Coordinates of N, CA and C in Angstrom, one line a residue:
M21 N -0.7 -27.9 -5.5 CA -0.3 -26.9 -4.2 C -2.0 -26.2 -4.1
T22 N -2.0 -26.1 -2.6 CA -3.1 -25.6 -2.0 C -3.5 -24.4 -2.6
R23 N -5.1 -24.1 -2.5 CA -5.9 -23.2 -3.0 C -6.3 -22.2 -1.7
H24 N -5.8 -22.9 -0.5 CA -6.4 -22.2 1.0 C -5.2 -21.8 1.3
Q25 N -5.2 -20.6 2.3 CA -4.1 -20.3 3.3 C -5.0 -20.4 4.5
K26 N -4.3 -20.9 5.6 CA -4.4 -21.1 7.2 C -4.4 -19.7 7.6
R27 N -5.6 -19.3 8.5 CA -5.7 -18.1 8.8 C -4.6 -17.7 10.2
L28 N -4.4 -19.0 10.8 CA -3.6 -18.5 11.8 C -1.8 -18.4 11.1
S29 N -1.4 -18.6 10.3 CA -0.3 -18.5 9.8 C -0.3 -17.2 8.5
A30 N -1.6 -16.6 8.4 CA -1.4 -15.4 7.5 C -0.8 -14.4 7.7
P31 N -0.2 -13.6 6.8 CA 0.6 -12.6 7.2 C 0.1 -11.7 8.2
N32 N 0.6 -10.9 9.1 CA 0.4 -10.0 10.0 C -0.6 -8.9 9.2
A33 N 0.0 -8.4 8.2 CA -0.7 -7.2 7.4 C -2.1 -7.7 6.9
W34 N -2.4 -9.2 6.9 CA -3.9 -9.4 6.5 C -4.9 -8.9 7.6
P35 N -6.2 -8.2 7.3 CA -7.2 -8.0 8.0 C -8.3 -8.9 8.2
V36 N -7.9 -10.1 8.8 CA -9.0 -11.3 8.9 C -9.0 -11.8 10.4
E37 N -10.0 -12.4 10.7 CA -10.2 -13.1 11.9 C -9.3 -14.3 12.1
R38 N -8.4 -14.3 13.2 CA -7.6 -15.7 13.1 C -8.2 -16.8 13.3
K39 N -9.1 -16.7 14.5 CA -9.5 -18.1 15.0 C -11.1 -18.3 14.5
T40 N -11.7 -17.6 14.0 CA -13.0 -18.0 13.3 C -13.2 -19.2 12.4
Q41 N -12.2 -19.6 11.9 CA -12.5 -20.6 10.7 C -11.0 -20.8 10.9
T42 N -10.6 -22.2 10.0 CA -9.4 -22.5 9.8 C -8.4 -21.9 8.4
F43 N -9.3 -21.6 7.6 CA -8.8 -21.5 6.4 C -9.4 -20.2 5.8
T44 N -8.5 -19.4 5.1 CA -8.9 -18.2 4.2 C -8.5 -18.4 2.8
V45 N -8.8 -17.5 1.9 CA -8.7 -17.7 0.3 C -7.0 -17.3 0.4
K46 N -6.3 -17.9 -0.6 CA -4.7 -17.7 -0.7 C -4.4 -16.5 -1.6
A47 N -3.5 -15.9 -1.6 CA -3.5 -14.7 -2.8 C -2.6 -15.7 -4.0
G48 N -2.9 -14.8 -4.8 CA -2.5 -15.2 -5.9 C -1.2 -14.9 -6.4
A49 N -0.6 -14.9 -7.5 CA 0.9 -14.5 -8.1 C 0.4 -12.8 -8.5
G50 N 1.2 -11.9 -7.8 CA 1.3 -10.5 -8.5 C 2.0 -9.6 -7.5
P51 N 1.4 -8.5 -7.3 CA 2.5 -7.4 -6.6 C 2.3 -7.7 -5.1
H52 N 3.2 -6.9 -4.6 CA 3.4 -6.8 -3.2 C 3.9 -8.4 -2.4
G53 N 4.1 -9.4 -3.1 CA 4.6 -10.6 -2.6 C 3.8 -11.2 -1.5
E54 N 4.2 -11.8 -0.4 CA 3.5 -12.6 0.4 C 2.5 -11.4 1.2
A55 N 3.1 -10.0 1.0 CA 1.9 -9.2 2.2 C 0.8 -8.9 1.2
G56 N 1.0 -9.1 0.0 CA -0.2 -8.6 -0.6 C -1.8 -9.4 -0.3
V57 N -2.7 -8.5 0.3 CA -4.0 -9.4 0.6 C -5.1 -9.9 -0.5
P58 N -5.5 -10.9 -0.4 CA -6.3 -11.3 -1.7 C -7.4 -10.2 -1.6
L59 N -8.0 -9.7 -2.8 CA -9.1 -8.9 -3.1 C -10.1 -9.5 -2.4
L60 N -10.5 -10.5 -2.4 CA -11.9 -11.3 -1.8 C -11.8 -11.0 -0.3
I61 N -10.6 -10.9 0.5 CA -10.7 -10.6 1.9 C -11.1 -9.1 2.3
L62 N -11.0 -8.1 1.4 CA -11.3 -6.8 1.2 C -12.6 -7.1 0.9
L63 N -13.2 -7.3 -0.1 CA -14.6 -7.4 -0.6 C -15.7 -8.1 0.4
R64 N -15.2 -9.3 1.2 CA -15.9 -9.9 1.9 C -15.6 -9.6 3.3
D65 N -14.6 -9.4 3.6 CA -14.3 -9.7 5.3 C -14.2 -8.2 5.9
V66 N -13.6 -7.2 4.8 CA -13.4 -6.0 5.4 C -14.9 -5.1 5.4
L67 N -15.1 -5.1 3.7 CA -16.2 -4.2 3.3 C -17.5 -4.8 3.4
G68 N -17.6 -6.2 3.6 CA -18.9 -6.6 3.6 C -19.7 -6.7 2.4
Y69 N -19.1 -6.4 1.0 CA -19.8 -6.7 0.0 C -20.5 -7.6 -1.0
V70 N -19.8 -8.8 -0.4 CA -20.3 -9.9 -0.9 C -19.8 -10.7 0.4
D71 N -20.9 -12.1 -0.2 CA -20.7 -13.1 1.3 C -19.8 -14.1 0.8
S72 N -19.8 -14.6 -0.5 CA -18.8 -15.9 -1.0 C -18.1 -15.4 -2.3
K73 N -17.0 -16.3 -2.2 CA -16.3 -16.4 -3.5 C -17.2 -16.3 -4.6
K74 N -18.2 -17.1 -4.9 CA -19.1 -16.6 -6.3 C -19.5 -15.4 -6.4
E75 N -20.4 -14.8 -5.3 CA -20.5 -13.1 -5.4 C -19.2 -12.5 -5.8
A76 N -18.2 -12.4 -5.1 CA -17.0 -11.8 -5.8 C -16.6 -12.1 -7.3
R77 N -16.6 -13.1 -7.6 CA -16.5 -13.5 -9.0 C -17.2 -12.7 -10.1
Y78 N -18.7 -12.7 -9.7 CA -19.9 -12.0 -10.1 C -19.7 -10.7 -10.4
A79 N -19.7 -10.0 -9.2 CA -19.1 -8.5 -9.1 C -17.8 -8.2 -9.8
L80 N -16.6 -8.8 -9.9 CA -15.7 -8.7 -10.6 C -15.7 -8.4 -11.9
N81 N -16.4 -9.8 -12.4 CA -17.1 -9.7 -13.9 C -17.7 -8.9 -14.6
E82 N -18.2 -7.7 -13.6 CA -18.9 -6.7 -14.2 C -17.9 -5.7 -14.5
G83 N -16.9 -5.6 -14.1 CA -15.7 -4.6 -14.4 C -15.8 -3.3 -13.5
A84 N -16.4 -3.4 -12.6 CA -16.7 -2.1 -11.8 C -15.7 -1.8 -10.3
V85 N -14.8 -3.0 -10.3 CA -14.2 -3.0 -9.4 C -12.7 -2.5 -9.8
L86 N -11.6 -1.4 -9.8 CA -10.6 -0.9 -10.0 C -9.8 -1.0 -9.1
V87 N -8.6 -1.5 -9.3 CA -7.2 -1.4 -8.7 C -6.2 -0.6 -9.1
N88 N -6.0 0.5 -8.7 CA -5.0 1.4 -9.5 C -5.4 1.5 -10.7
G89 N -6.5 1.7 -11.1 CA -7.3 2.3 -12.3 C -7.5 1.3 -13.2
D90 N -7.2 0.0 -12.8 CA -7.4 -1.3 -13.9 C -8.4 -2.1 -13.3
A91 N -9.3 -2.5 -14.4 CA -10.5 -3.6 -13.6 C -9.8 -4.7 -13.0
V92 N -10.3 -5.3 -12.4 CA -9.6 -6.7 -11.8 C -10.9 -7.8 -11.9
S93 N -10.5 -8.7 -12.4 CA -11.4 -10.0 -12.3 C -10.8 -11.1 -11.9
D94 N -9.8 -11.2 -11.0 CA -9.1 -12.3 -10.2 C -9.5 -11.9 -8.6
E95 N -10.3 -12.9 -8.1 CA -10.6 -12.3 -6.6 C -9.6 -12.5 -5.4
Q96 N -8.6 -13.4 -6.1 CA -6.9 -13.9 -5.4 C -6.3 -12.8 -5.8
R97 N -6.3 -11.9 -6.7 CA -5.3 -10.5 -6.8 C -5.0 -9.7 -5.8
P98 N -3.3 -9.8 -5.2 CA -3.0 -9.4 -4.0 C -3.4 -7.8 -3.9
V99 N -3.9 -7.4 -3.2 CA -3.6 -6.0 -3.2 C -2.8 -5.7 -1.7
G100 N -2.2 -4.3 -1.8 CA -1.4 -4.2 -0.7 C -1.2 -2.6 -0.5
M101 N -0.2 -2.4 0.3 CA 0.2 -1.0 0.8 C -0.1 0.1 -0.4
F102 N -0.7 1.3 -0.1 CA -1.0 2.3 -0.6 C -1.6 2.2 -2.2
D103 N -1.7 0.9 -2.3 CA -2.6 0.5 -3.5 C -4.2 1.1 -3.5
I104 N -5.0 1.7 -4.6 CA -6.1 2.3 -4.7 C -7.0 1.9 -5.4
L105 N -8.0 1.5 -4.3 CA -9.2 0.4 -4.6 C -10.5 1.5 -5.1
A106 N -11.1 0.9 -6.5 CA -12.1 2.2 -6.9 C -13.3 1.2 -7.1
F107 N -14.6 1.6 -6.5 CA -15.9 0.9 -6.9 C -16.6 2.1 -7.7
T108 N -16.4 1.9 -9.1 CA -17.1 2.8 -10.1 C -18.5 3.2 -10.0
E109 N -19.5 1.9 -9.9 CA -20.8 2.1 -9.6 C -21.0 2.8 -8.3
R110 N -20.4 2.5 -7.3 CA -20.7 3.1 -6.1 C -20.4 4.6 -5.8
E111 N -19.4 4.8 -6.6 CA -18.7 5.7 -6.7 C -18.1 6.1 -5.1
E112 N -17.3 5.1 -4.8 CA -16.1 4.9 -3.4 C -14.6 4.7 -3.8
Y113 N -13.9 5.4 -3.2 CA -12.5 5.2 -3.6 C -12.3 4.8 -2.0
Y114 N -10.8 4.0 -2.0 CA -10.1 3.8 -0.8 C -9.0 3.7 -1.4
R115 N -7.8 4.2 -0.2 CA -6.4 3.7 -0.1 C -6.3 2.8 0.7
V116 N -5.3 2.0 0.3 CA -4.8 0.8 1.5 C -3.8 1.6 2.5
F117 N -3.8 1.5 3.8 CA -2.9 2.3 4.4 C -2.6 1.4 5.5
P118 N -1.2 1.2 6.2 CA -1.6 0.4 7.5 C -1.6 1.2 8.5
E119 N -2.4 0.5 9.7 CA -2.4 1.0 10.7 C -1.7 0.1 11.8
E120 N -2.4 0.5 13.5 CA -1.6 0.2 14.5 C -1.4 -1.3 14.1
G121 N -0.4 -2.1 14.6 CA -0.2 -3.5 14.6 C 0.2 -3.9 13.1
G122 N 0.3 -3.2 12.2 CA 0.9 -3.6 10.7 C -0.3 -4.0 10.0
R123 N -1.8 -4.1 10.7 CA -2.6 -4.4 9.6 C -2.9 -3.5 8.4
L124 N -3.5 -4.0 7.5 CA -3.6 -2.9 6.4 C -5.2 -2.9 6.5
A125 N -5.7 -1.4 6.1 CA -7.0 -0.9 6.4 C -7.4 0.0 5.1
L126 N -8.5 0.2 4.9 CA -8.9 0.9 4.0 C -9.4 2.5 4.4
T127 N -9.0 3.3 4.0 CA -9.0 4.9 3.8 C -9.8 5.4 2.9
P128 N -11.1 6.1 3.3 CA -11.7 6.5 2.1 C -11.1 7.9 1.8
I129 N -11.0 7.9 0.4 CA -10.8 9.3 -0.1 C -11.7 9.5 -1.4
D130 N -11.2 10.8 -1.8 CA -12.0 11.6 -2.9 C -11.6 10.7 -4.2
A131 N -12.6 11.3 -5.2 CA -12.1 10.8 -6.9 C -10.9 11.0 -7.4
D132 N -10.9 12.2 -6.7 CA -9.5 12.8 -7.2 C -8.3 12.2 -7.0
A133 N -8.2 12.2 -5.6 CA -7.0 11.4 -4.8 C -6.9 9.9 -5.7
A134 N -8.1 9.1 -6.1 CA -8.0 7.8 -6.6 C -7.2 7.6 -7.9
D135 N -6.9 9.1 -8.4 CA -6.5 8.6 -10.0 C -4.9 8.7 -10.0
S136 N -4.4 8.6 -8.6 CA -2.8 8.1 -8.8 C -2.7 7.5 -7.3
R137 N -1.2 6.8 -7.1 CA -0.8 6.2 -6.2 C 0.7 6.4 -5.6
L138 N 0.7 6.1 -4.4 CA 2.1 6.4 -4.0 C 2.8 5.0 -4.0
G139 N 4.4 5.3 -4.2 CA 5.2 4.5 -4.2 C 6.6 4.6 -3.6
K140 N 7.0 3.7 -3.1 CA 8.3 3.9 -2.2 C 9.6 3.5 -3.3
I141 N 10.5 4.1 -3.8 CA 11.7 3.5 -4.6 C 12.4 2.7 -3.9
V142 N 12.0 1.1 -4.2 CA 13.1 0.0 -3.3 C 14.4 -0.1 -3.9
R143 N 14.6 0.1 -5.4 CA 15.9 -0.3 -6.5 C 15.8 1.0 -7.2
K144 N 17.1 1.1 -7.9 CA 17.4 2.1 -9.0 C 18.6 1.3 -9.7
Q145 N 18.4 1.3 -10.8 CA 19.3 0.6 -11.8 C 19.1 1.6 -13.3
D146 N 20.3 1.2 -13.7 CA 20.5 1.3 -15.1 C 20.1 0.3 -16.0
V147 N 19.6 0.4 -17.2 CA 18.8 -0.4 -18.3 C 19.3 -0.3 -19.6
S148 N 18.9 -0.9 -20.6 CA 19.5 -1.1 -22.0 C 18.8 0.3 -22.4
G149 N 19.6 0.7 -23.6 CA 19.3 2.3 -24.1 C 19.6 3.7 -23.3
G150 N 20.4 3.1 -22.2 CA 20.8 4.5 -21.2 C 19.7 5.0 -20.4
A151 N 18.9 4.3 -20.3 CA 17.8 4.7 -19.4 C 18.0 4.3 -18.0
T152 N 17.3 4.6 -17.1 CA 17.4 4.1 -15.7 C 15.7 3.8 -15.2
Q153 N 15.8 2.8 -14.1 CA 14.7 1.9 -13.9 C 14.4 2.5 -12.7
L154 N 13.4 2.8 -11.9 CA 12.9 3.1 -10.7 C 12.0 1.6 -10.3
T155 N 12.5 0.9 -9.5 CA 11.3 -0.2 -9.0 C 10.7 0.0 -7.7
L156 N 9.5 0.3 -7.5 CA 8.8 0.6 -6.2 C 8.4 -0.4 -5.5
H157 N 8.0 -0.4 -4.3 CA 7.9 -1.5 -3.2 C 6.9 -2.7 -3.9
D158 N 5.6 -2.3 -4.5 CA 4.8 -3.1 -5.1 C 5.1 -4.0 -6.4
G159 N 6.8 -3.7 -6.9 CA 7.2 -4.4 -7.8 C 6.8 -3.8 -9.4
A160 N 6.1 -2.5 -9.1 CA 6.3 -1.8 -10.3 C 7.2 -1.5 -10.8
N161 N 7.7 -0.9 -11.9 CA 8.5 -0.2 -12.8 C 8.3 1.1 -13.3
V162 N 9.2 2.4 -12.9 CA 9.3 3.6 -13.7 C 10.4 3.8 -14.4
R163 N 10.3 3.7 -16.1 CA 11.4 4.1 -16.6 C 11.6 5.3 -16.9
L164 N 12.7 5.7 -16.6 CA 13.4 7.5 -16.8 C 14.3 7.5 -17.8
E165 N 14.0 8.3 -18.8 CA 15.1 8.4 -20.1 C 16.1 9.3 -19.7
E166 N 15.9 10.7 -18.9 CA 16.5 11.6 -18.3 C 16.2 12.1 -16.9
G167 N 16.8 12.9 -16.2 CA 16.3 13.2 -14.7 C 16.7 12.4 -13.8
A168 N 17.2 11.4 -14.1 CA 17.2 10.3 -13.0 C 18.1 10.4 -11.9
D169 N 19.0 11.6 -11.8 CA 19.7 12.0 -10.8 C 19.0 12.4 -9.5
E170 N 17.9 13.0 -10.1 CA 17.0 13.7 -8.7 C 16.4 12.5 -7.7
Y171 N 16.5 11.3 -8.2 CA 15.6 10.4 -7.6 C 16.7 9.1 -6.8
S172 N 16.2 8.9 -5.6 CA 17.3 8.0 -4.8 C 16.3 7.0 -4.0
T173 N 16.9 5.8 -4.0 CA 16.0 4.7 -2.9 C 15.9 5.5 -1.7
K174 N 14.8 5.2 -1.3 CA 13.9 5.4 -0.2 C 13.1 6.6 -0.7
D175 N 13.2 7.4 -1.6 CA 12.2 8.5 -2.0 C 10.9 7.7 -2.3
S176 N 9.7 8.5 -2.3 CA 8.3 8.0 -2.8 C 8.0 9.1 -3.8
L177 N 7.5 8.3 -4.7 CA 6.8 8.9 -5.9 C 5.2 8.7 -6.0
V178 N 4.5 9.7 -6.7 CA 3.2 9.5 -6.9 C 2.8 9.1 -8.3
V179 N 2.4 8.3 -8.7 CA 2.1 7.9 -10.1 C 0.7 7.8 -10.5
D180 N 0.6 8.3 -11.7 CA -0.8 8.5 -12.2 C -1.0 7.0 -12.8
N181 N -2.2 7.1 -12.4 CA -2.6 5.4 -12.4 C -3.0 5.1 -14.0
E182 N -3.4 6.2 -14.8 CA -3.5 5.9 -16.3 C -2.2 6.2 -16.9
T183 N -1.4 7.1 -17.0 CA -0.5 7.2 -18.0 C 0.8 6.5 -17.4
K184 N 0.6 6.2 -16.0 CA 2.2 6.0 -15.4 C 3.3 6.8 -15.2
E185 N 3.0 8.1 -15.3 CA 3.9 9.2 -15.4 C 4.1 9.2 -13.7
I186 N 5.3 9.8 -13.6 CA 5.8 10.6 -12.3 C 4.6 11.9 -12.1
V187 N 4.1 12.0 -10.7 CA 3.2 13.7 -11.2 C 3.6 13.9 -10.0
A188 N 4.6 13.5 -8.8 CA 5.1 14.3 -7.5 C 6.4 13.1 -7.1
H189 N 6.9 14.0 -6.1 CA 8.4 13.4 -5.7 C 8.6 13.6 -4.3
F190 N 8.7 12.9 -3.4 CA 9.1 13.3 -2.0 C 10.3 12.9 -1.8
P191 N 11.6 13.5 -1.6 CA 12.8 12.6 -1.1 C 12.7 12.3 0.6
Y192 N 13.5 11.1 0.3 CA 13.9 10.7 1.8 C 14.8 11.5 2.5
E193 N 14.6 12.5 3.6 CA 15.5 13.2 4.2 C 14.9 13.8 5.8
E194 N 15.8 14.4 6.4 CA 15.3 15.0 7.5 C 14.0 15.9 7.5
G195 N 13.2 15.9 8.0 CA 12.3 17.0 7.5 C 11.3 16.3 6.7
A196 N 11.1 15.4 6.2 CA 10.2 14.7 5.4 C 9.2 14.2 6.4
L197 N 7.7 14.4 5.9 CA 6.7 13.7 6.3 C 6.6 11.9 6.1
V198 N 6.6 11.0 7.2 CA 6.6 9.6 6.8 C 5.5 9.0 7.7
T199 N 4.9 7.8 7.5 CA 4.2 7.0 8.2 C 5.2 5.8 8.3
A200 N 5.3 5.1 9.7 CA 5.6 3.9 10.1 C 4.9 2.4 9.2
V201 N 5.5 1.8 8.6 CA 4.6 0.7 8.0 C 4.8 -0.8 8.5
D202 N 6.0 -0.8 9.4 CA 6.1 -2.0 10.3 C 6.7 -1.7 11.4
G203 N 6.8 -2.7 12.2 CA 6.9 -2.5 13.6 C 6.3 -2.2 14.6
S204 N 6.5 -1.9 15.9 CA 5.7 -1.6 17.1 C 4.8 0.2 16.9
H205 N 5.5 0.5 15.9 CA 4.9 2.2 15.5 C 4.0 2.3 14.2
S206 N 3.6 0.7 13.5 CA 3.2 1.0 12.6 C 1.9 1.8 12.4
G207 N 1.5 2.5 11.4 CA 0.4 3.5 11.3 C 0.6 4.9 11.8
E208 N 1.7 5.3 12.7 CA 2.2 6.4 13.4 C 2.6 7.2 12.2
I209 N 2.2 8.4 12.3 CA 2.7 9.7 11.1 C 3.2 10.9 11.8
G210 N 4.5 10.9 11.2 CA 5.4 12.1 11.7 C 6.4 12.7 10.9
E211 N 7.1 13.7 11.2 CA 8.1 14.1 10.5 C 9.5 13.5 11.0
I212 N 10.8 13.1 10.0 CA 11.8 12.7 10.5 C 12.8 13.7 10.9
D213 N 13.2 13.5 12.4 CA 14.1 14.3 12.8 C 15.4 14.0 12.7
E214 N 15.8 12.9 13.0 CA 17.3 12.6 12.7 C 17.2 11.2 12.0
I215 N 18.2 10.7 10.9 CA 18.7 9.8 10.5 C 20.0 9.4 10.9
T216 N 20.0 8.2 11.5 CA 21.2 7.7 11.9 C 21.7 6.5 11.1
V217 N 22.8 6.6 10.2 CA 23.4 6.1 9.5 C 24.3 4.7 10.1
T218 N 24.2 3.5 10.3 CA 25.0 2.5 10.9 C 26.2 1.7 10.3
A219 N 27.1 1.8 10.7 CA 28.3 1.3 10.0 C 28.2 -0.2 10.1
G220 N 28.7 -0.9 9.0 CA 28.5 -2.4 8.6 C 27.2 -2.6 8.2
S221 N 26.8 -4.0 9.1 CA 25.4 -4.5 8.3 C 24.3 -4.2 9.2
G222 N 24.3 -3.3 10.3 CA 23.3 -2.9 11.0 C 22.4 -2.0 10.4
D223 N 21.4 -2.0 10.7 CA 20.1 -1.4 10.0 C 20.2 0.4 10.7
N224 N 19.8 0.9 9.6 CA 19.9 2.8 9.7 C 18.5 2.5 10.4
T225 N 18.6 4.1 11.5 CA 17.4 4.2 12.1 C 17.1 5.7 12.0
V226 N 16.1 5.8 12.6 CA 15.3 7.3 11.9 C 14.5 7.4 13.7
I227 N 14.6 9.0 13.8 CA 13.7 9.4 15.1 C 12.7 10.2 14.4
V228 N 11.4 9.8 14.3 CA 10.4 10.4 13.9 C 9.5 11.4 15.1
E229 N 9.4 12.6 14.8 CA 8.9 13.7 15.4 C 7.1 13.4 15.4
T230 N 6.4 12.8 16.3 CA 4.4 12.7 16.0 C 4.3 13.8 17.0
D231 N 2.8 14.4 16.8 CA 1.9 14.9 17.8 C 2.3 14.6 19.2
D232 N 2.5 13.6 19.2 CA 2.6 12.9 20.8 C 3.6 12.5 21.4
G233 N 4.8 13.0 20.6 CA 6.1 12.8 21.1 C 7.3 12.5 19.9
A234 N 7.9 11.3 20.3 CA 8.9 10.8 19.1 C 8.9 9.3 19.4
F235 N 9.4 8.5 18.2 CA 9.7 7.3 18.1 C 11.1 6.9 17.6
E236 N 11.7 5.9 17.8 CA 12.8 5.7 16.9 C 12.5 4.2 16.3
T237 N 12.8 4.0 15.1 CA 12.3 2.8 14.3 C 13.5 2.5 13.4
I238 N 13.6 1.5 12.3 CA 14.1 1.2 11.5 C 13.8 2.0 10.4
E239 N 15.0 2.3 9.5 CA 14.8 3.1 8.4 C 14.0 2.4 7.4
D240 N 13.9 0.8 7.1 CA 13.2 0.5 5.8 C 11.5 0.6 6.5
Y241 N 11.4 1.1 7.6 CA 10.1 0.6 8.3 C 9.5 2.0 7.8
V242 N 9.8 3.2 7.4 CA 9.2 4.2 7.3 C 9.1 4.4 5.6
V243 N 7.8 5.3 5.5 CA 7.7 5.7 3.9 C 7.5 6.8 3.9
V244 N 8.0 7.9 2.9 CA 7.8 9.3 2.9 C 6.3 9.4 2.5
I245 N 5.6 10.1 2.6 CA 4.1 10.4 2.1 C 3.9 12.1 1.8
D246 N 2.9 12.1 1.2 CA 2.3 13.4 1.2 C 1.4 13.9 2.2
E247 N 1.2 15.0 2.4 CA 0.5 15.9 3.5 C -0.9 15.6 3.4
N248 N -1.4 15.0 1.9 CA -2.9 14.6 1.8 C -3.1 13.6 2.6
F249 N -2.5 12.5 2.9 CA -2.5 11.4 3.5 C -3.2 12.1 5.0
V250 N -2.5 12.8 5.7 CA -2.8 13.3 6.8 C -4.2 13.9 6.8
A251 N -4.6 14.8 5.7 CA -5.7 15.3 5.4 C -7.0 14.5 5.4
D252 N -6.7 13.3 4.7 CA -7.7 12.0 4.3 C -8.0 11.7 5.5
E253 N -7.2 11.5 7.0 CA -7.4 10.9 7.8 C -8.2 11.8 8.8
D254 N -7.9 13.1 8.8 CA -8.6 14.0 9.7 C -10.2 14.0 9.2
E255 N -10.7 14.1 7.8 CA -11.4 14.6 7.1 C -12.4 13.2 7.5
D256 N -11.9 11.9 7.1 CA -12.7 10.5 7.4 C -12.9 10.2 8.4
G257 N -11.9 10.7 9.7 CA -11.8 10.4 11.0 C -11.4 8.9 11.4
G258 N -10.3 8.7 10.3 CA -9.7 7.5 10.4 C -9.8 6.2 9.3
D259 N -9.3 5.0 9.5 CA -9.5 4.0 8.6 C -11.0 3.2 8.8
D260 N -11.8 2.9 8.1 CA -13.2 2.3 7.9 C -12.6 1.1 7.4
E261 N -13.2 0.2 8.6 CA -13.1 -1.7 8.3 C -14.8 -1.7 8.9

């Protein structure tokens, strides 16, 4: 199996130039599936902190690069939507956030915001022992011994990176603040004005009100977020690439 990925066929979410070279690094096994961006691409192509895979490996072996609070040593480790990237020696912190066109970008955040990450519930199921397991969009699981009734698929959670406990819950409902993470409105933020449930196998849709008007998109394309996401964008002047 090849260790390289052709740039032209890389997922649309990857922030890479398509025509400058033929190949780029291939994502390793891990969270986010095919949408996960290899950490090397963020270090080299987005932030410019390293010039090569060799330099990336050296930097990662120092243990100063954290993803969701954990030190990472694999430059192919997939990084995806809402992950927290921390450079402890530089005291720099970023949240991975979708921008226009669906590409993932890095939004600077402060150290306190880097202590936890957002996750969208994509599956809820009963497991052994009478507990309930919530599976998030990145494949992470949260086990609940009680209180599971208040959580539903499409809701969002804020999970502490150290304890892995839920520290906030944002229901998916009309009036919720959301961002589009796919489709032609990717990166736009607004409040859900209306949820339309489609009979049969068709996709449910939502109408989202933004400061510049409204748009309609597929329900699966939106994620409920915290109002602090909007504050981050306002304070930092947008995404940093």
